Amino acid sequence: MTSTIEQITQKLVQQLQQGGQTQQQQRQQLQQLQQLQQLQQFQQLQQFQQQQQQQQQQQQAGSVKVYTGPKEGKFIINKHGKKVYIDRKSLANNLQYQKAKPKPKPKKAAKKPKA
């Protein structure tokens, strides 16, 4: 696309250098040049927008703080302020975080009957 734009602009410049053209031909060439400039500006704008979207996605992916606990492993703090433990696979694959299973409470010893 850009190579064809460059070829057209070169042809138009050569024709302008040759001279001896009518005003109508010059107007047509001027319109073509303006259209080409608008097209180039549009393409640059699209590239810029794509770069911004990529940067935003990267920032969103890296915005989660991952903490390391002493025994349980890595966890994040969710919007409710609770710890949500994650395993390495889900962190690497960017899957949903797995909630930690509650630890079983130690059972109390049965009371001896009074005699």
Short mmCIF file of N, CA and C in Angstrom, two decimals:
data_model
loop_
_atom_site.label_atom_id
_atom_site.label_comp_id
_atom_site.label_asym_id
_atom_site.label_seq_id
_atom_site.Cartn_x
_atom_site.Cartn_y
_atom_site.Cartn_z
N MET A 1 0.83 -1.19 0.00
CA MET A 1 0.00 0.00 0.00
C MET A 1 0.87 1.25 0.00
N THR A 2 1.86 1.27 0.87
CA THR A 2 2.70 2.47 0.95
C THR A 2 3.59 2.58 -0.28
N SER A 3 4.00 1.44 -0.86
CA SER A 3 4.83 1.51 -2.06
C SER A 3 4.05 2.10 -3.23
N THR A 4 2.77 1.76 -3.35
CA THR A 4 1.96 2.33 -4.43
C THR A 4 1.77 3.83 -4.20
N ILE A 5 1.64 4.23 -2.95
CA ILE A 5 1.50 5.66 -2.64
C ILE A 5 2.77 6.40 -3.06
N GLU A 6 3.91 5.80 -2.76
CA GLU A 6 5.18 6.44 -3.12
C GLU A 6 5.32 6.54 -4.64
N GLN A 7 4.92 5.48 -5.35
CA GLN A 7 5.01 5.50 -6.81
C GLN A 7 4.13 6.61 -7.40
N ILE A 8 2.93 6.72 -6.88
CA ILE A 8 2.01 7.74 -7.39
C ILE A 8 2.55 9.13 -7.12
N THR A 9 3.10 9.34 -5.93
CA THR A 9 3.65 10.67 -5.61
C THR A 9 4.84 10.99 -6.51
N GLN A 10 5.67 9.99 -6.80
CA GLN A 10 6.81 10.23 -7.70
C GLN A 10 6.34 10.61 -9.10
N LYS A 11 5.32 9.92 -9.59
CA LYS A 11 4.79 10.24 -10.91
C LYS A 11 4.25 11.66 -10.95
N LEU A 12 3.52 12.03 -9.90
CA LEU A 12 2.95 13.37 -9.85
C LEU A 12 4.04 14.44 -9.79
N VAL A 13 5.09 14.18 -9.05
CA VAL A 13 6.19 15.15 -8.97
C VAL A 13 6.87 15.29 -10.32
N GLN A 14 7.07 14.16 -11.02
CA GLN A 14 7.70 14.22 -12.35
C GLN A 14 6.83 15.01 -13.32
N GLN A 15 5.54 14.78 -13.27
CA GLN A 15 4.65 15.50 -14.18
C GLN A 15 4.65 16.99 -13.88
N LEU A 16 4.71 17.34 -12.60
CA LEU A 16 4.76 18.75 -12.24
C LEU A 16 6.06 19.39 -12.70
N GLN A 17 7.14 18.64 -12.66
CA GLN A 17 8.43 19.17 -13.10
C GLN A 17 8.46 19.38 -14.61
N GLN A 18 7.76 18.54 -15.34
CA GLN A 18 7.76 18.66 -16.80
C GLN A 18 7.07 19.95 -17.24
N GLY A 19 6.10 20.39 -16.50
CA GLY A 19 5.41 21.65 -16.82
C GLY A 19 4.51 21.51 -18.04
N GLY A 20 3.96 22.65 -18.46
CA GLY A 20 3.10 22.67 -19.65
C GLY A 20 1.76 22.00 -19.41
N GLN A 21 1.30 21.94 -18.19
CA GLN A 21 0.03 21.29 -17.91
C GLN A 21 -1.05 22.36 -17.72
N THR A 22 -2.24 21.93 -17.95
CA THR A 22 -3.36 22.86 -17.77
C THR A 22 -3.68 22.98 -16.28
N GLN A 23 -4.45 23.98 -15.95
CA GLN A 23 -4.83 24.18 -14.55
C GLN A 23 -5.68 23.03 -14.04
N GLN A 24 -6.48 22.46 -14.92
CA GLN A 24 -7.34 21.36 -14.51
C GLN A 24 -6.50 20.14 -14.10
N GLN A 25 -5.47 19.84 -14.87
CA GLN A 25 -4.60 18.71 -14.53
C GLN A 25 -3.89 18.97 -13.20
N GLN A 26 -3.47 20.21 -12.99
CA GLN A 26 -2.80 20.55 -11.74
C GLN A 26 -3.74 20.40 -10.55
N ARG A 27 -5.00 20.80 -10.73
CA ARG A 27 -5.98 20.64 -9.66
C ARG A 27 -6.20 19.17 -9.32
N GLN A 28 -6.30 18.35 -10.37
CA GLN A 28 -6.50 16.92 -10.15
C GLN A 28 -5.32 16.33 -9.37
N GLN A 29 -4.12 16.73 -9.77
CA GLN A 29 -2.94 16.22 -9.09
C GLN A 29 -2.89 16.70 -7.64
N LEU A 30 -3.29 17.94 -7.42
CA LEU A 30 -3.31 18.47 -6.07
C LEU A 30 -4.31 17.70 -5.21
N GLN A 31 -5.48 17.40 -5.78
CA GLN A 31 -6.48 16.63 -5.05
C GLN A 31 -5.95 15.23 -4.72
N GLN A 32 -5.26 14.62 -5.70
CA GLN A 32 -4.71 13.29 -5.46
C GLN A 32 -3.66 13.33 -4.35
N LEU A 33 -2.82 14.34 -4.36
CA LEU A 33 -1.80 14.47 -3.32
C LEU A 33 -2.45 14.66 -1.95
N GLN A 34 -3.50 15.46 -1.89
CA GLN A 34 -4.19 15.67 -0.61
C GLN A 34 -4.82 14.38 -0.11
N GLN A 35 -5.41 13.60 -1.03
CA GLN A 35 -6.00 12.33 -0.63
C GLN A 35 -4.94 11.38 -0.11
N LEU A 36 -3.78 11.37 -0.77
CA LEU A 36 -2.70 10.50 -0.32
C LEU A 36 -2.21 10.91 1.08
N GLN A 37 -2.11 12.20 1.30
CA GLN A 37 -1.68 12.67 2.62
C GLN A 37 -2.69 12.28 3.70
N GLN A 38 -3.97 12.39 3.38
CA GLN A 38 -5.00 12.00 4.34
C GLN A 38 -4.92 10.51 4.64
N LEU A 39 -4.66 9.72 3.60
CA LEU A 39 -4.54 8.28 3.77
C LEU A 39 -3.35 7.94 4.67
N GLN A 40 -2.24 8.61 4.45
CA GLN A 40 -1.05 8.36 5.27
C GLN A 40 -1.32 8.75 6.72
N GLN A 41 -1.98 9.87 6.94
CA GLN A 41 -2.30 10.29 8.30
C GLN A 41 -3.22 9.28 8.99
N PHE A 42 -4.17 8.77 8.23
CA PHE A 42 -5.10 7.78 8.78
C PHE A 42 -4.36 6.51 9.18
N GLN A 43 -3.43 6.06 8.32
CA GLN A 43 -2.66 4.86 8.63
C GLN A 43 -1.80 5.07 9.88
N GLN A 44 -1.19 6.24 10.00
CA GLN A 44 -0.37 6.53 11.17
C GLN A 44 -1.23 6.54 12.43
N LEU A 45 -2.43 7.10 12.33
CA LEU A 45 -3.33 7.14 13.48
C LEU A 45 -3.73 5.72 13.90
N GLN A 46 -4.00 4.86 12.93
CA GLN A 46 -4.36 3.48 13.25
C GLN A 46 -3.21 2.76 13.95
N GLN A 47 -1.99 2.94 13.46
CA GLN A 47 -0.83 2.31 14.09
C GLN A 47 -0.67 2.80 15.52
N PHE A 48 -0.83 4.09 15.72
CA PHE A 48 -0.69 4.67 17.06
C PHE A 48 -1.74 4.09 18.01
N GLN A 49 -2.99 3.97 17.53
CA GLN A 49 -4.06 3.42 18.36
C GLN A 49 -3.79 1.96 18.72
N GLN A 50 -3.27 1.18 17.76
CA GLN A 50 -2.96 -0.21 18.04
C GLN A 50 -1.87 -0.32 19.10
N GLN A 51 -0.85 0.54 19.01
CA GLN A 51 0.22 0.53 20.00
C GLN A 51 -0.33 0.87 21.38
N GLN A 52 -1.23 1.84 21.45
CA GLN A 52 -1.82 2.22 22.74
C GLN A 52 -2.63 1.07 23.34
N GLN A 53 -3.39 0.38 22.50
CA GLN A 53 -4.18 -0.74 23.00
C GLN A 53 -3.28 -1.84 23.55
N GLN A 54 -2.18 -2.13 22.85
CA GLN A 54 -1.26 -3.15 23.31
C GLN A 54 -0.64 -2.75 24.65
N GLN A 55 -0.27 -1.48 24.79
CA GLN A 55 0.32 -1.02 26.04
C GLN A 55 -0.69 -1.12 27.18
N GLN A 56 -1.95 -0.77 26.93
CA GLN A 56 -2.96 -0.85 27.97
C GLN A 56 -3.19 -2.29 28.41
N GLN A 57 -3.19 -3.22 27.45
CA GLN A 57 -3.38 -4.62 27.80
C GLN A 57 -2.22 -5.12 28.64
N GLN A 58 -1.01 -4.71 28.30
CA GLN A 58 0.15 -5.13 29.07
C GLN A 58 0.09 -4.56 30.48
N GLN A 59 -0.35 -3.31 30.61
CA GLN A 59 -0.44 -2.70 31.94
C GLN A 59 -1.50 -3.39 32.78
N GLN A 60 -2.62 -3.74 32.17
CA GLN A 60 -3.67 -4.41 32.92
C GLN A 60 -3.21 -5.78 33.40
N ALA A 61 -2.46 -6.49 32.55
CA ALA A 61 -1.99 -7.81 32.93
C ALA A 61 -0.99 -7.73 34.07
N GLY A 62 -0.19 -6.68 34.12
CA GLY A 62 0.83 -6.58 35.15
C GLY A 62 0.40 -5.81 36.38
N SER A 63 -0.87 -5.44 36.49
CA SER A 63 -1.29 -4.60 37.61
C SER A 63 -1.62 -5.40 38.87
N VAL A 64 -1.72 -6.73 38.78
CA VAL A 64 -2.06 -7.55 39.94
C VAL A 64 -0.80 -7.79 40.75
N LYS A 65 -0.84 -7.42 42.03
CA LYS A 65 0.31 -7.66 42.90
C LYS A 65 0.23 -9.07 43.44
N VAL A 66 1.34 -9.80 43.33
CA VAL A 66 1.38 -11.18 43.81
C VAL A 66 2.29 -11.21 45.03
N TYR A 67 1.77 -11.69 46.13
CA TYR A 67 2.52 -11.79 47.37
C TYR A 67 2.93 -13.24 47.59
N THR A 68 3.91 -13.45 48.43
CA THR A 68 4.35 -14.80 48.75
C THR A 68 4.14 -15.04 50.23
N GLY A 69 3.36 -16.06 50.54
CA GLY A 69 3.11 -16.40 51.94
C GLY A 69 4.16 -17.36 52.45
N PRO A 70 4.26 -17.55 53.77
CA PRO A 70 5.30 -18.42 54.32
C PRO A 70 5.11 -19.89 53.97
N LYS A 71 3.87 -20.41 54.05
CA LYS A 71 3.64 -21.83 53.79
C LYS A 71 2.71 -22.07 52.61
N GLU A 72 1.70 -21.23 52.48
CA GLU A 72 0.63 -21.52 51.54
C GLU A 72 1.02 -21.28 50.09
N GLY A 73 2.01 -20.44 49.84
CA GLY A 73 2.40 -20.15 48.47
C GLY A 73 2.02 -18.74 48.08
N LYS A 74 1.84 -18.52 46.80
CA LYS A 74 1.58 -17.17 46.31
C LYS A 74 0.10 -16.85 46.42
N PHE A 75 -0.19 -15.59 46.74
CA PHE A 75 -1.58 -15.15 46.84
C PHE A 75 -1.69 -13.70 46.40
N ILE A 76 -2.91 -13.31 46.09
CA ILE A 76 -3.20 -11.91 45.80
C ILE A 76 -4.26 -11.47 46.79
N ILE A 77 -4.42 -10.17 46.92
CA ILE A 77 -5.48 -9.64 47.77
C ILE A 77 -6.58 -9.11 46.85
N ASN A 78 -7.77 -9.70 46.94
CA ASN A 78 -8.85 -9.31 46.04
C ASN A 78 -9.49 -8.02 46.49
N LYS A 79 -10.54 -7.59 45.79
CA LYS A 79 -11.15 -6.29 46.07
C LYS A 79 -11.84 -6.25 47.43
N HIS A 80 -12.11 -7.41 48.04
CA HIS A 80 -12.73 -7.45 49.35
C HIS A 80 -11.70 -7.48 50.47
N GLY A 81 -10.42 -7.48 50.12
CA GLY A 81 -9.37 -7.49 51.13
C GLY A 81 -9.03 -8.87 51.63
N LYS A 82 -9.49 -9.91 50.95
CA LYS A 82 -9.20 -11.28 51.38
C LYS A 82 -8.08 -11.86 50.53
N LYS A 83 -7.34 -12.77 51.14
CA LYS A 83 -6.26 -13.44 50.41
C LYS A 83 -6.86 -14.48 49.48
N VAL A 84 -6.41 -14.49 48.23
CA VAL A 84 -6.83 -15.49 47.26
C VAL A 84 -5.55 -16.16 46.78
N TYR A 85 -5.41 -17.44 47.11
CA TYR A 85 -4.18 -18.15 46.76
C TYR A 85 -4.25 -18.61 45.31
N ILE A 86 -3.09 -18.60 44.68
CA ILE A 86 -3.01 -19.00 43.27
C ILE A 86 -1.90 -20.02 43.13
N ASP A 87 -2.03 -20.88 42.14
CA ASP A 87 -0.94 -21.80 41.86
C ASP A 87 -0.17 -21.31 40.65
N ARG A 88 0.96 -21.90 40.40
CA ARG A 88 1.85 -21.42 39.34
C ARG A 88 1.22 -21.56 37.95
N LYS A 89 0.50 -22.65 37.73
CA LYS A 89 -0.08 -22.87 36.40
C LYS A 89 -1.10 -21.80 36.07
N SER A 90 -1.98 -21.49 37.00
CA SER A 90 -3.00 -20.48 36.71
C SER A 90 -2.38 -19.11 36.55
N LEU A 91 -1.30 -18.84 37.29
CA LEU A 91 -0.63 -17.55 37.16
C LEU A 91 0.03 -17.45 35.79
N ALA A 92 0.67 -18.54 35.35
CA ALA A 92 1.36 -18.53 34.06
C ALA A 92 0.36 -18.45 32.91
N ASN A 93 -0.75 -19.15 33.02
CA ASN A 93 -1.74 -19.18 31.94
C ASN A 93 -2.74 -18.04 32.02
N ASN A 94 -2.63 -17.23 33.07
CA ASN A 94 -3.52 -16.10 33.28
C ASN A 94 -4.98 -16.56 33.37
N LEU A 95 -5.19 -17.69 34.05
CA LEU A 95 -6.54 -18.21 34.24
C LEU A 95 -7.14 -17.61 35.50
N GLN A 96 -8.35 -18.00 35.80
CA GLN A 96 -8.99 -17.51 37.03
C GLN A 96 -8.18 -17.99 38.23
N TYR A 97 -8.07 -17.14 39.22
CA TYR A 97 -7.32 -17.51 40.41
C TYR A 97 -8.14 -18.50 41.23
N GLN A 98 -7.43 -19.47 41.81
CA GLN A 98 -8.10 -20.48 42.61
C GLN A 98 -8.12 -20.03 44.06
N LYS A 99 -9.25 -20.14 44.69
CA LYS A 99 -9.34 -19.76 46.09
C LYS A 99 -8.70 -20.86 46.94
N ALA A 100 -8.11 -20.45 48.03
CA ALA A 100 -7.47 -21.41 48.93
C ALA A 100 -8.54 -22.22 49.65
N LYS A 101 -8.27 -23.50 49.81
CA LYS A 101 -9.19 -24.34 50.56
C LYS A 101 -8.97 -24.08 52.05
N PRO A 102 -10.03 -23.96 52.81
CA PRO A 102 -9.82 -23.71 54.25
C PRO A 102 -9.14 -24.90 54.91
N LYS A 103 -8.26 -24.61 55.84
CA LYS A 103 -7.55 -25.68 56.55
C LYS A 103 -8.51 -26.33 57.54
N PRO A 104 -8.44 -27.64 57.66
CA PRO A 104 -9.32 -28.30 58.64
C PRO A 104 -8.90 -27.93 60.06
N LYS A 105 -9.89 -27.68 60.90
CA LYS A 105 -9.60 -27.33 62.28
C LYS A 105 -9.29 -28.61 63.06
N PRO A 106 -8.34 -28.52 63.99
CA PRO A 106 -8.04 -29.73 64.78
C PRO A 106 -9.24 -30.10 65.66
N LYS A 107 -9.51 -31.40 65.71
CA LYS A 107 -10.66 -31.87 66.49
C LYS A 107 -10.30 -31.88 67.97
N LYS A 108 -11.27 -31.53 68.77
CA LYS A 108 -11.06 -31.53 70.22
C LYS A 108 -11.22 -32.96 70.74
N ALA A 109 -10.48 -33.24 71.77
CA ALA A 109 -10.58 -34.56 72.39
C ALA A 109 -11.92 -34.67 73.12
N ALA A 110 -12.45 -35.86 73.13
CA ALA A 110 -13.73 -36.09 73.79
C ALA A 110 -13.56 -35.94 75.30
N LYS A 111 -14.58 -35.38 75.93
CA LYS A 111 -14.52 -35.21 77.38
C LYS A 111 -14.79 -36.55 78.08
N LYS A 112 -14.07 -36.72 79.16
CA LYS A 112 -14.28 -37.94 79.94
C LYS A 112 -15.50 -37.75 80.84
N PRO A 113 -16.30 -38.80 80.95
CA PRO A 113 -17.46 -38.67 81.84
C PRO A 113 -17.02 -38.58 83.31
N LYS A 114 -17.74 -37.79 84.07
CA LYS A 114 -17.40 -37.64 85.48
C LYS A 114 -17.93 -38.84 86.26
N ALA A 115 -17.11 -39.27 87.19
CA ALA A 115 -17.52 -40.43 87.97
C ALA A 115 -17.99 -40.07 89.35
#
